[in-house]
PDB file of C-alpha atoms and ligand atoms in Angstrom:
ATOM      1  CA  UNK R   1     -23.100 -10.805 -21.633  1.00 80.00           C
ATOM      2  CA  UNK R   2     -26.661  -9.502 -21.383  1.00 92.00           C
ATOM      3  CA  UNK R   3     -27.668 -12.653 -20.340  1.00 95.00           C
ATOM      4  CA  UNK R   4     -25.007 -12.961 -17.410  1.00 97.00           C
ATOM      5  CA  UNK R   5     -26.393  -9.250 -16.220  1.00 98.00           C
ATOM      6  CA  UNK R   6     -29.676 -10.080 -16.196  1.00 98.00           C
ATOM      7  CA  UNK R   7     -29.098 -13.400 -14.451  1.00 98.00           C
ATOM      8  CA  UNK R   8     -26.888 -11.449 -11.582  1.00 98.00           C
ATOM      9  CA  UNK R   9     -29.370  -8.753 -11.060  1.00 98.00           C
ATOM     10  CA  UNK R  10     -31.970 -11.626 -10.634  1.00 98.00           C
ATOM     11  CA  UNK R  11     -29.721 -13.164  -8.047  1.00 98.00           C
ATOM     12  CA  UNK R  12     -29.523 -10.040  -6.344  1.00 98.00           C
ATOM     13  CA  UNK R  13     -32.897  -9.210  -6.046  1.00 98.00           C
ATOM     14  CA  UNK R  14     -33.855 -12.146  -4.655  1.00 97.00           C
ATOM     15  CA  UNK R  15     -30.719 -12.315  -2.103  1.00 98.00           C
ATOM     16  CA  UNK R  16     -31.206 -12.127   1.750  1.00 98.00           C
ATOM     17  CA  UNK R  17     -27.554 -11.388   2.031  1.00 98.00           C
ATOM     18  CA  UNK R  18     -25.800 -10.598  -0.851  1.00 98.00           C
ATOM     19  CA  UNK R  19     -21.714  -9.698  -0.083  1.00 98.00           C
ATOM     20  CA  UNK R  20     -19.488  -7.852  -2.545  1.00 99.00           C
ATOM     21  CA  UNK R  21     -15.971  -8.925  -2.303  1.00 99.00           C
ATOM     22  CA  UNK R  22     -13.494  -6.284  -4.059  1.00 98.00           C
ATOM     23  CA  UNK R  23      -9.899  -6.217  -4.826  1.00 98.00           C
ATOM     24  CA  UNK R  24      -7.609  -3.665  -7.148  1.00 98.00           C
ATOM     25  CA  UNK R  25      -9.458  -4.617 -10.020  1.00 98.00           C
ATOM     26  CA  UNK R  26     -12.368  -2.230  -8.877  1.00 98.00           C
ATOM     27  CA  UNK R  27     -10.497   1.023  -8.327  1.00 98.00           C
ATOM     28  CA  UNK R  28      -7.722   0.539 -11.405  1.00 98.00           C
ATOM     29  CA  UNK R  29     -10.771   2.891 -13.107  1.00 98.00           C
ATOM     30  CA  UNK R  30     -10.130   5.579 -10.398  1.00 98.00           C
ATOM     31  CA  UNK R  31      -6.847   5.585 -11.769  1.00 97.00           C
ATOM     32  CA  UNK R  32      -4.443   3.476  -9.126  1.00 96.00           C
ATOM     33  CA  UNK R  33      -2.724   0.427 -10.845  1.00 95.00           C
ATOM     34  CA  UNK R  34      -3.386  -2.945  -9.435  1.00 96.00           C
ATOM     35  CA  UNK R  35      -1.021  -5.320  -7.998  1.00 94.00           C
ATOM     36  CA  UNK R  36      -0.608  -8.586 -11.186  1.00 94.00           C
ATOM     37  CA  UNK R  37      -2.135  -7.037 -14.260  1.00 94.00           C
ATOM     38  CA  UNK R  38       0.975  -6.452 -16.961  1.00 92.00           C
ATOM     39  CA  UNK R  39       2.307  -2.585 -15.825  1.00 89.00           C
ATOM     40  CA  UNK R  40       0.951  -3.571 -12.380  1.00 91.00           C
ATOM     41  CA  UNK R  41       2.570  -2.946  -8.990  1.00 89.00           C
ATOM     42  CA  UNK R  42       4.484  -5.993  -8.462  1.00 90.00           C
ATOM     43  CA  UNK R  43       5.975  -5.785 -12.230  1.00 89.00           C
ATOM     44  CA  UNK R  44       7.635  -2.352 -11.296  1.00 88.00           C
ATOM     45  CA  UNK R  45       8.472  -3.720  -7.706  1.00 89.00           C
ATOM     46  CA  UNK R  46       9.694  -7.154  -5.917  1.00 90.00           C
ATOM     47  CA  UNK R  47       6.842  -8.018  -3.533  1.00 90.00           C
ATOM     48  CA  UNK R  48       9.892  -9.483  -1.373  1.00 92.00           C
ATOM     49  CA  UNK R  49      11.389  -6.259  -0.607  1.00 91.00           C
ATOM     50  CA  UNK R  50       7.983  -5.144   1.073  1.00 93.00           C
ATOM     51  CA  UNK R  51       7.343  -7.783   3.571  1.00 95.00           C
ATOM     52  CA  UNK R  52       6.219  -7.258   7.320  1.00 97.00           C
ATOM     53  CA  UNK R  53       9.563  -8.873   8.426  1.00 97.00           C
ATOM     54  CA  UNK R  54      12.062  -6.369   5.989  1.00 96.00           C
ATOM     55  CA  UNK R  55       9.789  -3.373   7.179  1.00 97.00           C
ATOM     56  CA  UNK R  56      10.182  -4.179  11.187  1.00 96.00           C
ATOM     57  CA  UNK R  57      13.802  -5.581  11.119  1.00 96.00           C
ATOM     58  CA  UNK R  58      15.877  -2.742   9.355  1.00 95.00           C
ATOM     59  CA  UNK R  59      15.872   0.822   8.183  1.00 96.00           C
ATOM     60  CA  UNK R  60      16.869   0.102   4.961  1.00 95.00           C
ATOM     61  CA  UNK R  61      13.836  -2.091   4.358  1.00 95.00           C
ATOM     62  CA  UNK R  62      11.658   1.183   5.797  1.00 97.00           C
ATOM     63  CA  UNK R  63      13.959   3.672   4.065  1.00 96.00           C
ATOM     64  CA  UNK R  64      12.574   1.864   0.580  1.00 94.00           C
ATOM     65  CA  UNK R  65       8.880   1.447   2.053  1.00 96.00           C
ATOM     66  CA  UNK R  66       8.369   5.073   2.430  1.00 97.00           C
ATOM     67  CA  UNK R  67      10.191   5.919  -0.570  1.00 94.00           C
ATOM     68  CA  UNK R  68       7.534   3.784  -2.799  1.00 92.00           C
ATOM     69  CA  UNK R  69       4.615   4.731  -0.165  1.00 94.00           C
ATOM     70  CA  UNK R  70       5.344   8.940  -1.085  1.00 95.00           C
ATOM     71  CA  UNK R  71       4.315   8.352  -4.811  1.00 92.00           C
ATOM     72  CA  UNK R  72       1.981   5.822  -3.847  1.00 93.00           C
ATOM     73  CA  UNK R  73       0.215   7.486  -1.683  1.00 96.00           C
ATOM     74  CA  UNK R  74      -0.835  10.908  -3.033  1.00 96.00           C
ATOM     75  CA  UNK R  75      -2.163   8.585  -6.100  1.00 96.00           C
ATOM     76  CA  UNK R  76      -4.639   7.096  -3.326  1.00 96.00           C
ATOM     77  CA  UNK R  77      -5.053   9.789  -1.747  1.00 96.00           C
ATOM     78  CA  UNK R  78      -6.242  11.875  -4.782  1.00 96.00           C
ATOM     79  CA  UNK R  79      -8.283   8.964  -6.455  1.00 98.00           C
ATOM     80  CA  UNK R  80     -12.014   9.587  -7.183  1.00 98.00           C
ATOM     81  CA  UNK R  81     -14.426   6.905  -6.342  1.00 98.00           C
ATOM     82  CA  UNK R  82     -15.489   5.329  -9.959  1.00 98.00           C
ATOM     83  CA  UNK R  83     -19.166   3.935 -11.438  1.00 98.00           C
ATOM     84  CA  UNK R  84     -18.279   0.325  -9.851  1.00 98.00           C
ATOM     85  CA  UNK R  85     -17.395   1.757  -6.287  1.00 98.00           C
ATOM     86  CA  UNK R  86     -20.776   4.054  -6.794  1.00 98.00           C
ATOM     87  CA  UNK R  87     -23.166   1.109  -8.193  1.00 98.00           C
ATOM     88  CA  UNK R  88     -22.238  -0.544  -4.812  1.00 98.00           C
ATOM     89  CA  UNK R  89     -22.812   2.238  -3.078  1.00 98.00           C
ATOM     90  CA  UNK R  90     -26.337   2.396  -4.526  1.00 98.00           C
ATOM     91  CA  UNK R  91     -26.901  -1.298  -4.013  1.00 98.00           C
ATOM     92  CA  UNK R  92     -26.408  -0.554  -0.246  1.00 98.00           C
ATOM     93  CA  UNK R  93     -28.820   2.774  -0.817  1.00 98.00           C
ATOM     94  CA  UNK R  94     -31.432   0.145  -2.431  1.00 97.00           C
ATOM     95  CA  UNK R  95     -31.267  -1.726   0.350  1.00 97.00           C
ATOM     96  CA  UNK R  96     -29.596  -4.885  -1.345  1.00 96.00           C
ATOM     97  CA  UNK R  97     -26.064  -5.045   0.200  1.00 98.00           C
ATOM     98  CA  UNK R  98     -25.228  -6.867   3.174  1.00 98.00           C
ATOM     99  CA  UNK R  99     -21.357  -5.838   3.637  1.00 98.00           C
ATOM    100  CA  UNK R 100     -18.794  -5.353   1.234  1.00 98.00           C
ATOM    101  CA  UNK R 101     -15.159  -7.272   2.029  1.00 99.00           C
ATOM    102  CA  UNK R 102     -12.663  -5.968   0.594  1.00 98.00           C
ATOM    103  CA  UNK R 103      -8.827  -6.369  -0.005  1.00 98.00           C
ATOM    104  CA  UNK R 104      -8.355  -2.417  -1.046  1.00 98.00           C
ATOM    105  CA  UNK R 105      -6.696   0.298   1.550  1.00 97.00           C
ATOM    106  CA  UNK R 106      -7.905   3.153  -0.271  1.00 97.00           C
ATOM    107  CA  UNK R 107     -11.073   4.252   1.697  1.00 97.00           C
ATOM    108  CA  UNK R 108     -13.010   4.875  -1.909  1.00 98.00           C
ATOM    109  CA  UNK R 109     -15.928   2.124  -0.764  1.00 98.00           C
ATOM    110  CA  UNK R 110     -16.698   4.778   1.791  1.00 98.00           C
ATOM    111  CA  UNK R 111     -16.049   7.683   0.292  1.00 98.00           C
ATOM    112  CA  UNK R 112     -18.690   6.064  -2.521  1.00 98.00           C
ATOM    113  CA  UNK R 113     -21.359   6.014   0.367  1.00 98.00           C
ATOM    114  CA  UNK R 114     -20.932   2.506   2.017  1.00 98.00           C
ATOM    115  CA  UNK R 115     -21.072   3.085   5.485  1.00 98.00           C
ATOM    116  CA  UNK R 116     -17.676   2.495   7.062  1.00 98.00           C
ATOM    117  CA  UNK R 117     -19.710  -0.521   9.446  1.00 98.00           C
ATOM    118  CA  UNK R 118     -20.279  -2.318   6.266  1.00 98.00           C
ATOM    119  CA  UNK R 119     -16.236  -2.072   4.997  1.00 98.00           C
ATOM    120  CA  UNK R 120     -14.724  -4.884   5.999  1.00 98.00           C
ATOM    121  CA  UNK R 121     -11.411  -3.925   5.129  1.00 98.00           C
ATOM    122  CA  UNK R 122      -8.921  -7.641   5.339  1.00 98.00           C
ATOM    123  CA  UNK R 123      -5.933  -5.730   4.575  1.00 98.00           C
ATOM    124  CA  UNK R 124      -6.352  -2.510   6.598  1.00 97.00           C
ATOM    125  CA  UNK R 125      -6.605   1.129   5.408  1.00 96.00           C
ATOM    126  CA  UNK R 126      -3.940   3.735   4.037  1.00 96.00           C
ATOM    127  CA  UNK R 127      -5.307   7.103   5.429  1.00 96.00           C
ATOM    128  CA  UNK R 128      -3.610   5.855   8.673  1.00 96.00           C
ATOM    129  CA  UNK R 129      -0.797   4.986  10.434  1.00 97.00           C
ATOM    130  CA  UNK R 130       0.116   4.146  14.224  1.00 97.00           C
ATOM    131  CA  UNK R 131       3.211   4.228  16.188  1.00 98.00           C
ATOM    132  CA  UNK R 132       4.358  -0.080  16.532  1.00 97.00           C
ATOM    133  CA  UNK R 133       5.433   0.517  20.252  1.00 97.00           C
ATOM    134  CA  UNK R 134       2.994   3.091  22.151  1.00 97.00           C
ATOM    135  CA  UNK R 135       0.348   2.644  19.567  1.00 96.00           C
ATOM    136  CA  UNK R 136      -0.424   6.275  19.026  1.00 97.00           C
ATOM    137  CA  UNK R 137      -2.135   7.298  15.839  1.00 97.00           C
ATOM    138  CA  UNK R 138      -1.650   9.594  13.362  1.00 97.00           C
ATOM    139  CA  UNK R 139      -3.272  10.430   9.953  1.00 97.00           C
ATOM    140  CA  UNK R 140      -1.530   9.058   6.769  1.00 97.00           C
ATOM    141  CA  UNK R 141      -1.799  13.047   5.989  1.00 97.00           C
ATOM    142  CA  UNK R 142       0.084  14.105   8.438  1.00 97.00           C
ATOM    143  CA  UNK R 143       3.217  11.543   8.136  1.00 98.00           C
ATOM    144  CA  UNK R 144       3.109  12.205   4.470  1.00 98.00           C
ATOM    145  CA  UNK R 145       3.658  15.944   4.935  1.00 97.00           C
ATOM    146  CA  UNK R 146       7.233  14.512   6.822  1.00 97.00           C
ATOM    147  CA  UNK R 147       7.916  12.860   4.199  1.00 97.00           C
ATOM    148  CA  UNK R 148       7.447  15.711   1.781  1.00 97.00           C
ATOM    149  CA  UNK R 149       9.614  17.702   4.160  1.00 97.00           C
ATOM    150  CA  UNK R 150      12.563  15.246   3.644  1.00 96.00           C
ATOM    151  CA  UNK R 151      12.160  13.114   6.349  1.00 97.00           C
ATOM    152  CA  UNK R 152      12.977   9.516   4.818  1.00 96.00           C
ATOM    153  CA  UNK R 153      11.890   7.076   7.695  1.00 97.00           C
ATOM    154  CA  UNK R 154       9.026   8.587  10.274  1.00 97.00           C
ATOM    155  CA  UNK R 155       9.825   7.889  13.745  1.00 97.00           C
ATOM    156  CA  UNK R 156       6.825   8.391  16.559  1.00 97.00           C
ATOM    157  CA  UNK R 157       7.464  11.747  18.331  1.00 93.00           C
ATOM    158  CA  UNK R 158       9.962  12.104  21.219  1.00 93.00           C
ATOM    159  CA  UNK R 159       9.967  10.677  23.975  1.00 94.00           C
ATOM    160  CA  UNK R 160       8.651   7.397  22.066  1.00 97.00           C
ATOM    161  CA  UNK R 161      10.763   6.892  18.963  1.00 96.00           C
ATOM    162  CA  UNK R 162       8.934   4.110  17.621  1.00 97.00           C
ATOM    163  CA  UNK R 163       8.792   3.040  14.517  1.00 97.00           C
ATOM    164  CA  UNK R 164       5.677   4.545  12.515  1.00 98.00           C
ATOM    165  CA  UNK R 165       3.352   1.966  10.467  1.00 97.00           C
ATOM    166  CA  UNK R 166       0.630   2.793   7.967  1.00 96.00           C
ATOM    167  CA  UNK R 167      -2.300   0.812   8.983  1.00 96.00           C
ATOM    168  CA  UNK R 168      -1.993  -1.477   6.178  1.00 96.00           C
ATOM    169  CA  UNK R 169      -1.124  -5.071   5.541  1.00 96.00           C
ATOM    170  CA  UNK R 170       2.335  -6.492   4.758  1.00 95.00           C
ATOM    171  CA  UNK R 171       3.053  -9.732   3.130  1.00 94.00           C
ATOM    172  CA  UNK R 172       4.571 -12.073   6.425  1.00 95.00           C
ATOM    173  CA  UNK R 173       1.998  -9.650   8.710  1.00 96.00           C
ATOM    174  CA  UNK R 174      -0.767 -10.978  10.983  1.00 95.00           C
ATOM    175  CA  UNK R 175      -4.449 -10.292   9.284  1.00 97.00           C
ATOM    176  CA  UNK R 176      -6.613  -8.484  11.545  1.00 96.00           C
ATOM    177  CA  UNK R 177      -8.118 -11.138  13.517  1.00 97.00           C
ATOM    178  CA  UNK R 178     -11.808  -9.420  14.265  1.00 98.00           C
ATOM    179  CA  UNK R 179     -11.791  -8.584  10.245  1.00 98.00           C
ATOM    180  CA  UNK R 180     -10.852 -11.895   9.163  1.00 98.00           C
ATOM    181  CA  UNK R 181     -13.066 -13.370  11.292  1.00 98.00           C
ATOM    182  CA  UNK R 182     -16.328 -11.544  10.474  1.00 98.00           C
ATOM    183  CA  UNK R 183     -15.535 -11.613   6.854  1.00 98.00           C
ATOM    184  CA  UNK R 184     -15.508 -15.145   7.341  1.00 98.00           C
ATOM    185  CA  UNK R 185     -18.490 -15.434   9.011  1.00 98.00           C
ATOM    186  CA  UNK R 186     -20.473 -12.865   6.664  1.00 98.00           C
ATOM    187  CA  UNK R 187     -19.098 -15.010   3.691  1.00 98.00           C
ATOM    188  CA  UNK R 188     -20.450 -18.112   4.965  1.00 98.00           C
ATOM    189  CA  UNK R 189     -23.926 -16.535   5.591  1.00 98.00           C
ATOM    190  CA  UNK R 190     -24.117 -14.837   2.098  1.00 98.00           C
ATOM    191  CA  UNK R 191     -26.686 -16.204  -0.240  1.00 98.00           C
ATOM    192  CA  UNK R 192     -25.289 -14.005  -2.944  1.00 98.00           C
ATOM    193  CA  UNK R 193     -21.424 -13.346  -3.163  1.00 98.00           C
ATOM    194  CA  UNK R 194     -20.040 -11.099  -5.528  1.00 98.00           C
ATOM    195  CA  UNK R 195     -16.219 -10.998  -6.249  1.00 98.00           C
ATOM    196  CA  UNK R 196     -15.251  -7.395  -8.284  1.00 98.00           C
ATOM    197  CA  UNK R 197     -11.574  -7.008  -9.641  1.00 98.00           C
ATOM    198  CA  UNK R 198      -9.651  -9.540  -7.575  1.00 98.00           C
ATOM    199  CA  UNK R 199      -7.068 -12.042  -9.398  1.00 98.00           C
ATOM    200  CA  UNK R 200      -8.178 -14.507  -6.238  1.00 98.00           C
ATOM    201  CA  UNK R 201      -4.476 -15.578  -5.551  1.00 97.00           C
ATOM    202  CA  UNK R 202      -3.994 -13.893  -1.837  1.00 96.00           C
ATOM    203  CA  UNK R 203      -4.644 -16.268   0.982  1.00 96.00           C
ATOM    204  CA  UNK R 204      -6.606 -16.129   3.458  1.00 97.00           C
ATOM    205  CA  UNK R 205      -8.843 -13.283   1.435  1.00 98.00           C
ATOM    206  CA  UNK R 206      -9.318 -15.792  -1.100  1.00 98.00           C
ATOM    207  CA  UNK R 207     -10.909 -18.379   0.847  1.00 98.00           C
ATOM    208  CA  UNK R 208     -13.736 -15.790   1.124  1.00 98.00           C
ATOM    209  CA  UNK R 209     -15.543 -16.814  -2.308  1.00 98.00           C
ATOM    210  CA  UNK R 210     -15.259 -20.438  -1.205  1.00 98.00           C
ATOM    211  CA  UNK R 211     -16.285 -20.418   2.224  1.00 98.00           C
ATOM    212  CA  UNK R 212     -19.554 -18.921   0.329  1.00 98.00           C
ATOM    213  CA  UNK R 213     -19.784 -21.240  -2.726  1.00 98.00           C
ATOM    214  CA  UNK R 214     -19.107 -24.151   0.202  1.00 97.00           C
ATOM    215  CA  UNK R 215     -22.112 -22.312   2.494  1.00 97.00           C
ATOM    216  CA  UNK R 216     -24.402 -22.867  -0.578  1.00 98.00           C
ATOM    217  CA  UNK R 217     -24.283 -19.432  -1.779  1.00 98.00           C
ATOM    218  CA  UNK R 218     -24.366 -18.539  -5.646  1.00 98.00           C
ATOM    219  CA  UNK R 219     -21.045 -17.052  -6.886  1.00 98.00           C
ATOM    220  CA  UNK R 220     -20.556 -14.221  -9.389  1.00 98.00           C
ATOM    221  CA  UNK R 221     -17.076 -13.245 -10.644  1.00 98.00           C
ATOM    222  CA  UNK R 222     -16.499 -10.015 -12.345  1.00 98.00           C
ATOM    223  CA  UNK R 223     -13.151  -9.785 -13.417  1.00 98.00           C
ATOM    224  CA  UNK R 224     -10.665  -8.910 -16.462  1.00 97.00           C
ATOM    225  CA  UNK R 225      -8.690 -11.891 -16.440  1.00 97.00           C
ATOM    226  CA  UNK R 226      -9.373 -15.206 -15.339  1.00 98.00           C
ATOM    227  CA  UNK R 227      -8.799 -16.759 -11.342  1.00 98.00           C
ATOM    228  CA  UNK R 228      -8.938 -19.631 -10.324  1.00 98.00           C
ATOM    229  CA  UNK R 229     -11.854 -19.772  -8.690  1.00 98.00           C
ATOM    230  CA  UNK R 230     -13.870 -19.613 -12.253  1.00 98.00           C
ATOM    231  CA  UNK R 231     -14.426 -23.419 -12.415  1.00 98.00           C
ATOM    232  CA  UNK R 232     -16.539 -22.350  -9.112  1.00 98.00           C
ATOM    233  CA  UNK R 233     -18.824 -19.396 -10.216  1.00 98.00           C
ATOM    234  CA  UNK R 234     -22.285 -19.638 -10.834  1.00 98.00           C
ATOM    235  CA  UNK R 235     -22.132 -16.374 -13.217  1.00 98.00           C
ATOM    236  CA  UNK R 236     -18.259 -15.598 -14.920  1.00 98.00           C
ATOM    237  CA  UNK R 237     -18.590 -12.326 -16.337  1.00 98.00           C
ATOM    238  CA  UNK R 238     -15.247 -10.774 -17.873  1.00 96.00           C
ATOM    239  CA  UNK R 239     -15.278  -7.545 -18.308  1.00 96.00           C
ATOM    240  CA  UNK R 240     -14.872  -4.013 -16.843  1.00 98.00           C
ATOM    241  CA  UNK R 241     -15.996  -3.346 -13.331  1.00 98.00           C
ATOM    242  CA  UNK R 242     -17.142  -0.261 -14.007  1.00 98.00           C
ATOM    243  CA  UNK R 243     -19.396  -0.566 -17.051  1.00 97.00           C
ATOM    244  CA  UNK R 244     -20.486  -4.395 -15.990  1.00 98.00           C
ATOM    245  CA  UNK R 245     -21.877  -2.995 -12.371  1.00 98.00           C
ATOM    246  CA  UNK R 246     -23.522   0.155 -13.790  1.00 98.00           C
ATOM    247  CA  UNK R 247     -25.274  -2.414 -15.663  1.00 98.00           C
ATOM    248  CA  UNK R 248     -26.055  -4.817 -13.043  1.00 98.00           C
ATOM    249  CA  UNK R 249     -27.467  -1.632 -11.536  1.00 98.00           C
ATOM    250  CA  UNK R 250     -29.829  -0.581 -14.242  1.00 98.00           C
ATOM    251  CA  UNK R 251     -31.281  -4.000 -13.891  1.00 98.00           C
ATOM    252  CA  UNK R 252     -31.570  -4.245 -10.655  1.00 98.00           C
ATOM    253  CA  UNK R 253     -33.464  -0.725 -10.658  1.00 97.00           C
ATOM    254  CA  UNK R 254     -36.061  -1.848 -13.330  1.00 97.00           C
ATOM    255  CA  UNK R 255     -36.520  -5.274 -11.354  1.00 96.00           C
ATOM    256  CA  UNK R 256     -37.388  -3.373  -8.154  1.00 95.00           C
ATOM    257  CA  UNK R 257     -39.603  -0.812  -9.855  1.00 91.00           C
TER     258      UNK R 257
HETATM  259  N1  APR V   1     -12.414  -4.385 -14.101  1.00 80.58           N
HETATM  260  C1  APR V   1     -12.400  -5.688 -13.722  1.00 80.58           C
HETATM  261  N2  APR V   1     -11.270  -6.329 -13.376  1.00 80.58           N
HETATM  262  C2  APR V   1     -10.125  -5.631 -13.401  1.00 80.58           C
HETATM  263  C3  APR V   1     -10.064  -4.270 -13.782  1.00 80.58           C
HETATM  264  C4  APR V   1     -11.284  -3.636 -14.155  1.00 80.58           C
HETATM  265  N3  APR V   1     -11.338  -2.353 -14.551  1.00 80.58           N
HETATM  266  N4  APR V   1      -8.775  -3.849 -13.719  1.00 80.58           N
HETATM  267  C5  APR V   1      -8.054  -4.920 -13.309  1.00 80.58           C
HETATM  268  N5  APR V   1      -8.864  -5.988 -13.125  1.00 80.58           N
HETATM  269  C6  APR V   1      -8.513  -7.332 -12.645  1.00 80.58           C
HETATM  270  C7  APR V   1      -7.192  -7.865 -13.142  1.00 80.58           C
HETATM  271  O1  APR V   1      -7.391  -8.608 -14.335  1.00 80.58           O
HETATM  272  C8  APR V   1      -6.733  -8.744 -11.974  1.00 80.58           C
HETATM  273  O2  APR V   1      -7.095 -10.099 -12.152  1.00 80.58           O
HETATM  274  O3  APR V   1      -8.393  -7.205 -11.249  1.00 80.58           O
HETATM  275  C9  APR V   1      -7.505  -8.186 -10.763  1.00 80.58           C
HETATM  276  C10 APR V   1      -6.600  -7.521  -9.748  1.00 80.58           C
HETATM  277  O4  APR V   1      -5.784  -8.507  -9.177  1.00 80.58           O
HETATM  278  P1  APR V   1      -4.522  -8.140  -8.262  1.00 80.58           P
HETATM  279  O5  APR V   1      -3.705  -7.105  -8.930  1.00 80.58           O
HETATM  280  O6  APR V   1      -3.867  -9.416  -7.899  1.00 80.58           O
HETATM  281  O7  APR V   1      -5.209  -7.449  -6.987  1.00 80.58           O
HETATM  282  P2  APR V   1      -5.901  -8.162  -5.730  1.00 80.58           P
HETATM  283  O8  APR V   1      -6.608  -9.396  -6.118  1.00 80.58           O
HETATM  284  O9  APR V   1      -6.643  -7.121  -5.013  1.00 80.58           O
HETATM  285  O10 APR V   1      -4.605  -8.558  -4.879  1.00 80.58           O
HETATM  286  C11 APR V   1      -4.744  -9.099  -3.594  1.00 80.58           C
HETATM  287  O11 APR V   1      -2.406  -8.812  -3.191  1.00 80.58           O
HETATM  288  O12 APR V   1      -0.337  -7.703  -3.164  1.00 80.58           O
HETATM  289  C12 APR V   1      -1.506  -7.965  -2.508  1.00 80.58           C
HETATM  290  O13 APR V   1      -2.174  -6.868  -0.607  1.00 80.58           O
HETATM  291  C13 APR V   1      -2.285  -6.783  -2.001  1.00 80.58           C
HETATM  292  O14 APR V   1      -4.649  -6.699  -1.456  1.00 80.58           O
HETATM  293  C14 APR V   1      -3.713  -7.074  -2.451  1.00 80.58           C
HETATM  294  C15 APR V   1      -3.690  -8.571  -2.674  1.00 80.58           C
END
């Protein structure tokens, strides 16, 4: 392992553009579950009940959204940024980081001191939420207080009545076309690109690593489990994000000393 740290922080150090590419793996250590580990989201839920297409075409299908997103939420919402999301943070501070793409909605990239212009978030964000036919916005906050008040499905205020949206992803939903896009042009530019906590099974976010292996970049994958992707990575190195970027950090420190 010491080895594979030392050999990433090299990398690093000697990147033009190094990328980060995170996915739940990197915040399960702030204390919100991820989506395929065993106890994970999608073991205590069916995926298929939470598509774009259930959410938009009937109130039962939003009725059960916003019954999962008032637990889900306050978990996000109450999360503290852990020693991965911060050793990013610092690699941005030390001048190393050229963007961070991520798959995550829950805002702790930013709140660990990554400038929101370097988030590129593929999957959109869960502090807010817009009304789907007059577009007006309103904080994730604020809807959840509705919801705490009893309100099962948030409707836009009168005279609209549209149907509310957090400003996240669904499975069967457009991506964000500008996101996508400069993800995949900032992944194809990357000398360096670093995937934290993703299982690498969500298309099109995991075409990201490739377009960058393809590009000529050299891959690092920091993750629990293995993806499929491994057979591609320059560096594999299983193990906790937390403890394996605070010491990628160290290194990176004394190298640039
Ligand atoms: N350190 C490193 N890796 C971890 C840690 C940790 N502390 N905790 C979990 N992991 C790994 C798991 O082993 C798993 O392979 O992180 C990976 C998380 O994978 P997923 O749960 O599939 O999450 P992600 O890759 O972000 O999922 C992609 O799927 O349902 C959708 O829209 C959702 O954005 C999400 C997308």
């Amino acid at each position: 392992m010491a080895a594979e740290v030392e050999r990433v922080a090299e990398l690093i150090c000697g990147a033009q553009r190094l990328v980060v590419f995170t996915g739940a793996g990197v915040s399960t250590e702030s204390g919100i579950p991820d989506f395929r580990s065993p106890g994970g989201i999608w073991d205590r839920f069916n995926p298929d009940e939470f598509t774009y297409q259930h959410f938009v075409g009937s109130v039962e299908g939003r009725r059960k959204y916003w019954e999962l997103g008032r637990h889900v939420y306050p978990v996000i919402r109450n999360a503290e940024p852990n020693a991965a999301h911060y050793a990013i943070a610092d690699l941005h501070r030390l001048g190393c980081l050229d963007c961070v793409i991520t798959q995550n909605i829950d805002n702790l990239h930013q709140r660990a001191g990554v400038p929101s212009e370097k988030v590129i978030e593929l999957h959109g964000n869960a502090t807010r939420a817009r009304c789907l036919s007059c577009g007006c916005a309103y904080t994730r906050d604020e809807v959840h207080e509705w919801l705490e008040r009893g309100v099962e499905i948030p409707m836009c205020d009168p005279p609209c009545g549209g149907i509310i949206k957090p400003h996240t992803i669904l499975f069967g939903e457009a991506m964000p076309e500008q996101e996508t896009l400069e993800a995949e042009r900032r992944a194809r530019r990357s000398d360096v690109f670093v995937v934290v906590g993703s299982s690498l099974v969500v298309y099109p976010a995991a075409m990201m690593p490739l377009y960058a292996k393809e590009a000529g970049a050299a891959l690092v994958i920091i993750n629990l489990s293995e993806t499929p992707h491994d057979p591609y990575a320059d560096v594999l190195l299983p193990g906790k994000a937390g403890s394996v970027m605070e010491q990628i950090l160290e290194r990176v420190r004394q190298r640039l000393a």
